[in-house]
Coordinates of N, CA and C in Angstrom, one line a residue:
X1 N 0.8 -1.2 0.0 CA 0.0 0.0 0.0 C 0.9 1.2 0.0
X2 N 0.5 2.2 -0.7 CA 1.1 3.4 -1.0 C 0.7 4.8 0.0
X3 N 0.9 5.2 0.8 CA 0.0 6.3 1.7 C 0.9 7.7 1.2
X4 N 0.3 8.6 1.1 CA 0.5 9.8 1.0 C -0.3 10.5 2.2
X5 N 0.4 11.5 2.4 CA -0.1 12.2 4.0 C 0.7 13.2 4.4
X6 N 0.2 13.7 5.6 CA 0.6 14.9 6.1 C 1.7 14.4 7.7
X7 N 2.6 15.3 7.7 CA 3.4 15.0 8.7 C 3.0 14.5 10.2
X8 N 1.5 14.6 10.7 CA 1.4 14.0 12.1 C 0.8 13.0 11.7
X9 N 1.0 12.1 10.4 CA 1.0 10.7 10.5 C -0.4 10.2 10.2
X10 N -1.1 11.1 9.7 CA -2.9 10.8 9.3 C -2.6 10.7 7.6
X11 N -2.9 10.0 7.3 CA -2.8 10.1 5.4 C -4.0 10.9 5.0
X12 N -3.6 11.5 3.8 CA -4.5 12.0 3.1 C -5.2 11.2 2.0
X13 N -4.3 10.6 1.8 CA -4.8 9.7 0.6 C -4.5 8.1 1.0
X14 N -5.3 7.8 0.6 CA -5.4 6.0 0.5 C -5.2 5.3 -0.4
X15 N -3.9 4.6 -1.4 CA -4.0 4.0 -2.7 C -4.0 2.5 -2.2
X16 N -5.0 1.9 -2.6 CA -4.9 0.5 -2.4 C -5.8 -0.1 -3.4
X17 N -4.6 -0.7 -4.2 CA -4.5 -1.0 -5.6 C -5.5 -0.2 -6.2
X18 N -6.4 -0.5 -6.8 CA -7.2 0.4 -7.8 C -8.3 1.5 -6.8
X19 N -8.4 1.2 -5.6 CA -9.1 2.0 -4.6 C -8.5 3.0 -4.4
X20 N -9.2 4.6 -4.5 CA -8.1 5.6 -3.9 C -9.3 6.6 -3.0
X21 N -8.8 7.0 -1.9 CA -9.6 7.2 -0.8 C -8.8 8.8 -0.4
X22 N -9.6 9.8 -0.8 CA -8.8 11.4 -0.4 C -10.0 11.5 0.8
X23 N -9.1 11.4 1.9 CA -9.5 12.4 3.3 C -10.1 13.4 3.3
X24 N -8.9 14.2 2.6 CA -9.1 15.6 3.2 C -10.1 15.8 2.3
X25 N -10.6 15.7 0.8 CA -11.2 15.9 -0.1 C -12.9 15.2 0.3
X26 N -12.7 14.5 1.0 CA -13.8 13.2 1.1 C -14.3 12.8 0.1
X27 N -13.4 12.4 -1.2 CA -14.2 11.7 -2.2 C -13.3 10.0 -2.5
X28 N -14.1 8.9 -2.8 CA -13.4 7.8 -3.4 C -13.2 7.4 -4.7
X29 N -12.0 6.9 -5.5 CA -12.4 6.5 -6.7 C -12.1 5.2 -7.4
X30 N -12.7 4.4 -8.0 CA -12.1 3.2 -8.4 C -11.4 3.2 -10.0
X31 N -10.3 3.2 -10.0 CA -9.7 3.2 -11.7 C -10.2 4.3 -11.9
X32 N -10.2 5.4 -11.4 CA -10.7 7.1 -11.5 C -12.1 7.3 -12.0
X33 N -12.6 6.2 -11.7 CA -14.4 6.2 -11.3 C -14.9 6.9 -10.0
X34 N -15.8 8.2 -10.0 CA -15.8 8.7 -8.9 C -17.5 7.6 -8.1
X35 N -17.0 7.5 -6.6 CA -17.5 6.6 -5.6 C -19.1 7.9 -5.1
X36 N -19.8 7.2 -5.6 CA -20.8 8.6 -5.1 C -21.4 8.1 -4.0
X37 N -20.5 8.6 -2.5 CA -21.1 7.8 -1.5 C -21.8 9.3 -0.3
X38 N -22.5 8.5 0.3 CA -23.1 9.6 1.8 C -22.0 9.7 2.3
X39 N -21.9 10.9 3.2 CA -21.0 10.8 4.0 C -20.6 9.6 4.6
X40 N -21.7 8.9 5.6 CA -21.5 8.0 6.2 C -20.9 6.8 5.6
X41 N -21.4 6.8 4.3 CA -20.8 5.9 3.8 C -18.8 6.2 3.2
X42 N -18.7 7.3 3.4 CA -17.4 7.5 3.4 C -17.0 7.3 4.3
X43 N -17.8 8.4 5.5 CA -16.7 7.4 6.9 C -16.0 6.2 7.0
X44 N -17.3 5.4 6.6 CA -17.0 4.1 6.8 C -15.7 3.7 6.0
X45 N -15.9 4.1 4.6 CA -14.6 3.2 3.6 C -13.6 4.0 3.7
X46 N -13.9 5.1 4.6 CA -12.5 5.8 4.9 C -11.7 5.0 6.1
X47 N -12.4 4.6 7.2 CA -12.6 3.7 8.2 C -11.6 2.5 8.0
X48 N -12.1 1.7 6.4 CA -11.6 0.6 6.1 C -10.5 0.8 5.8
X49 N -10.4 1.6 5.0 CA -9.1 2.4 4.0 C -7.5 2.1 5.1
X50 N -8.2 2.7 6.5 CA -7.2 3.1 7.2 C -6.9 1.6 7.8
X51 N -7.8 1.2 8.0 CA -7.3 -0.2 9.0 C -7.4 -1.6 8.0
X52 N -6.7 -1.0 6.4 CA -7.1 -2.5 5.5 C -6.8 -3.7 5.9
X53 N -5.4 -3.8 6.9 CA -4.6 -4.5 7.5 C -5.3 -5.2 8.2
X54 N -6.8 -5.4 9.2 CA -7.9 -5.5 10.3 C -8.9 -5.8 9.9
X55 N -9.2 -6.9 10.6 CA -10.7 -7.3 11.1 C -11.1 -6.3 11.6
X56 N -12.0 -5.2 11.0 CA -12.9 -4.4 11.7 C -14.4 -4.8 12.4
X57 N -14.9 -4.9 13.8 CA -16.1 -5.2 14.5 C -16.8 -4.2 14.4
X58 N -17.8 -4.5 14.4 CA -19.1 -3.5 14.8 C -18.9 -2.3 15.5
X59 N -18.1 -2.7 16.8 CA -18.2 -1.8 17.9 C -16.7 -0.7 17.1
X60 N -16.0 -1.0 16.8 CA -15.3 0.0 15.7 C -15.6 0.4 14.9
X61 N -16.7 0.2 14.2 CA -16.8 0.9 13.0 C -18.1 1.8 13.5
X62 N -18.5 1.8 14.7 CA -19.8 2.5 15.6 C -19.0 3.6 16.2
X63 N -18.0 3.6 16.7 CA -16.6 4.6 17.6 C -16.7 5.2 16.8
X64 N -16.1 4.7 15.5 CA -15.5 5.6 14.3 C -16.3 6.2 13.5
X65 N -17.4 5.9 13.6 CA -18.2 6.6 12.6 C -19.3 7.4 13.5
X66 N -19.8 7.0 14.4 CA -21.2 7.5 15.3 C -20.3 7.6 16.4
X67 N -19.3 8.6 16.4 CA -19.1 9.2 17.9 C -20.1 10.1 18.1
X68 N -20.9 10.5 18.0 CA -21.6 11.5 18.8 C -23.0 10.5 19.2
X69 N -22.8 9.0 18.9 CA -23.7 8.3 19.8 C -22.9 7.1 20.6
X70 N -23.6 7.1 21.8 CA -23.3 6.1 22.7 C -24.8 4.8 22.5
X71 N -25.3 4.6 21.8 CA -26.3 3.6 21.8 C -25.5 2.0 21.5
X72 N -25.7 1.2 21.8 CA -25.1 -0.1 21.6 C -24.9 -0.2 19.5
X73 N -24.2 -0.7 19.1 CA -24.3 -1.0 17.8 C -25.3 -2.1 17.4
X74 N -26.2 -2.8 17.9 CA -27.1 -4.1 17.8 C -28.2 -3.0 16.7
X75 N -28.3 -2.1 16.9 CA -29.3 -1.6 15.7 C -29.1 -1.7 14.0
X76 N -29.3 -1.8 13.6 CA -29.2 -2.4 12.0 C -28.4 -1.0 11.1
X77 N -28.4 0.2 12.2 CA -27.8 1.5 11.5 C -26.5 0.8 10.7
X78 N -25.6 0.6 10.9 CA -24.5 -0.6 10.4 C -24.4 -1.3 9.2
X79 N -25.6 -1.9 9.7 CA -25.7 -2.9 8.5 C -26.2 -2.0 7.4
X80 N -27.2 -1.5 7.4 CA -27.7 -0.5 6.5 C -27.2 0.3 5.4
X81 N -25.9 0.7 6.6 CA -25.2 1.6 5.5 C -23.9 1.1 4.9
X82 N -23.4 0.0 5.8 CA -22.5 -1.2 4.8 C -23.5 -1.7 3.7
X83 N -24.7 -1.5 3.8 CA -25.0 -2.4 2.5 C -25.1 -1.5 1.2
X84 N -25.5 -0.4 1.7 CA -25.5 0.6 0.9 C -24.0 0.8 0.1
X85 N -23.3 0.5 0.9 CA -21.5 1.2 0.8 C -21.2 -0.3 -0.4
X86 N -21.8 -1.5 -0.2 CA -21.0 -2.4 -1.0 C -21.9 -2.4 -1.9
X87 N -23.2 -1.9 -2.2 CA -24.0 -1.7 -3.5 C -23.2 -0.5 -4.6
X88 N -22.7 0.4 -3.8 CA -22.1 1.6 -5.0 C -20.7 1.5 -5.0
X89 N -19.8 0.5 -4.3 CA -18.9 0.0 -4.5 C -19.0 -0.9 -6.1
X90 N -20.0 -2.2 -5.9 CA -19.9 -3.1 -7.0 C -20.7 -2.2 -7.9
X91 N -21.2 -1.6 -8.1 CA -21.6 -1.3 -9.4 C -20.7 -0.4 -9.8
X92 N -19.9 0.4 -9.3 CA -18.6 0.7 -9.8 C -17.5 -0.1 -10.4
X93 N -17.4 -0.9 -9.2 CA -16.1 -1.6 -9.4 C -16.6 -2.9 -10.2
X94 N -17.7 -3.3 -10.0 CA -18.1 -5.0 -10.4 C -17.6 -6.1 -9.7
X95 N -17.2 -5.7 -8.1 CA -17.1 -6.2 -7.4 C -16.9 -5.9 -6.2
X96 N -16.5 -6.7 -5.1 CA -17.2 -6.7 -3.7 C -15.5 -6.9 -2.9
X97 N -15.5 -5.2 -2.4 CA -14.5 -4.9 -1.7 C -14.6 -5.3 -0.5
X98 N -15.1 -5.5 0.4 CA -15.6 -5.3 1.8 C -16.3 -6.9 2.1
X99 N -15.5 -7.3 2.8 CA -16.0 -9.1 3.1 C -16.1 -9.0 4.4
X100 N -16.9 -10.4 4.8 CA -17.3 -10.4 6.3 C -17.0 -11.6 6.7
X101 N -16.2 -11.3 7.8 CA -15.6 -12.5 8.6 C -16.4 -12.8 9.4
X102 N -16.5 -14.1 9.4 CA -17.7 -14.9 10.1 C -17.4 -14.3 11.7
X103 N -18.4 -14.1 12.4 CA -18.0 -13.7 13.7 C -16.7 -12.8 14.2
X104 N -16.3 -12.3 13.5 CA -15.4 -11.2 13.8 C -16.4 -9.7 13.3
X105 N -16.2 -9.6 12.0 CA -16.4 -8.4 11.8 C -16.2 -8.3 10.0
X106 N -15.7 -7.4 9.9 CA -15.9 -6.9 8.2 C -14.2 -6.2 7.8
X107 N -13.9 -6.6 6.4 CA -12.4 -6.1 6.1 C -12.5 -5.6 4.8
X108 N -11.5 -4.9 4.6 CA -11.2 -4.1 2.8 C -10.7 -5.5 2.4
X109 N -11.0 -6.4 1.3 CA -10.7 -7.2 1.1 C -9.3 -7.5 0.0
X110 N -8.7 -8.8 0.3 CA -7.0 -8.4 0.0 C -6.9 -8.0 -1.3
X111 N -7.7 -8.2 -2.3 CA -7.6 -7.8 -3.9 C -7.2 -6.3 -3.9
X112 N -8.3 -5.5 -2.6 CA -8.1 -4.1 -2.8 C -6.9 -3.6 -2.6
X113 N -6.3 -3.8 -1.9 CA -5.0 -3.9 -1.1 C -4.1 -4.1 -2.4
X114 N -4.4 -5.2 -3.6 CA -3.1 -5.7 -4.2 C -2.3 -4.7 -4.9

């Protein structure tokens, strides 16, 4: 993986392999296809972007995206908008970045990475 970024160590950019994820910009693009996502749904693949390396759980990707709520993550808010996030992912890309590990949690999956 390739990171470009700013000196206190936050990237700006995310290249992983054909996925490119600008922070500061908040936009994603696949093969310079632009990612037309909600916010939330950027959080999230921003989220991924950062931790491609991770099993990300629920309760991480609820920290990181809904800090201004303390409610348990058991509500479907999650699911919802991961499903949304890997709907406009594949119809972009024609395929499915974002896999789910049985009982763990959810990952950028390693293609995206290659």
């Amino acid at each position: 993986m390739l990171r470009r970024g700013s000196t206190q160590g936050h990237p700006e950019v995310f290249l992983l392999g054909e996925l490119e994820v600008r922070v500061k910009a908040r936009t994603a693009h696949w093969r310079n296809r632009y990612l037309d996502l909600s916010p939330k749904e950027f959080d999230m693949l921003a989220f991924f972007a950062a931790n491609h390396d991770l099993v990300v759980s629920r309760q991480m990707l609820w920290d990181a995206c809904w800090p201004e709520y303390r409610i348990p993550p058991q509500m479907n808010v999650i699911d919802v908008n991961l499903s949304r996030l890997r709907a406009k992912i594949q119809a972009v890309a024609g395929l499915g970045l974002i896999e789910t590990v049985r009982g763990q949690g959810f990952r950028l999956a390693s293609g995206a990475a290659a």
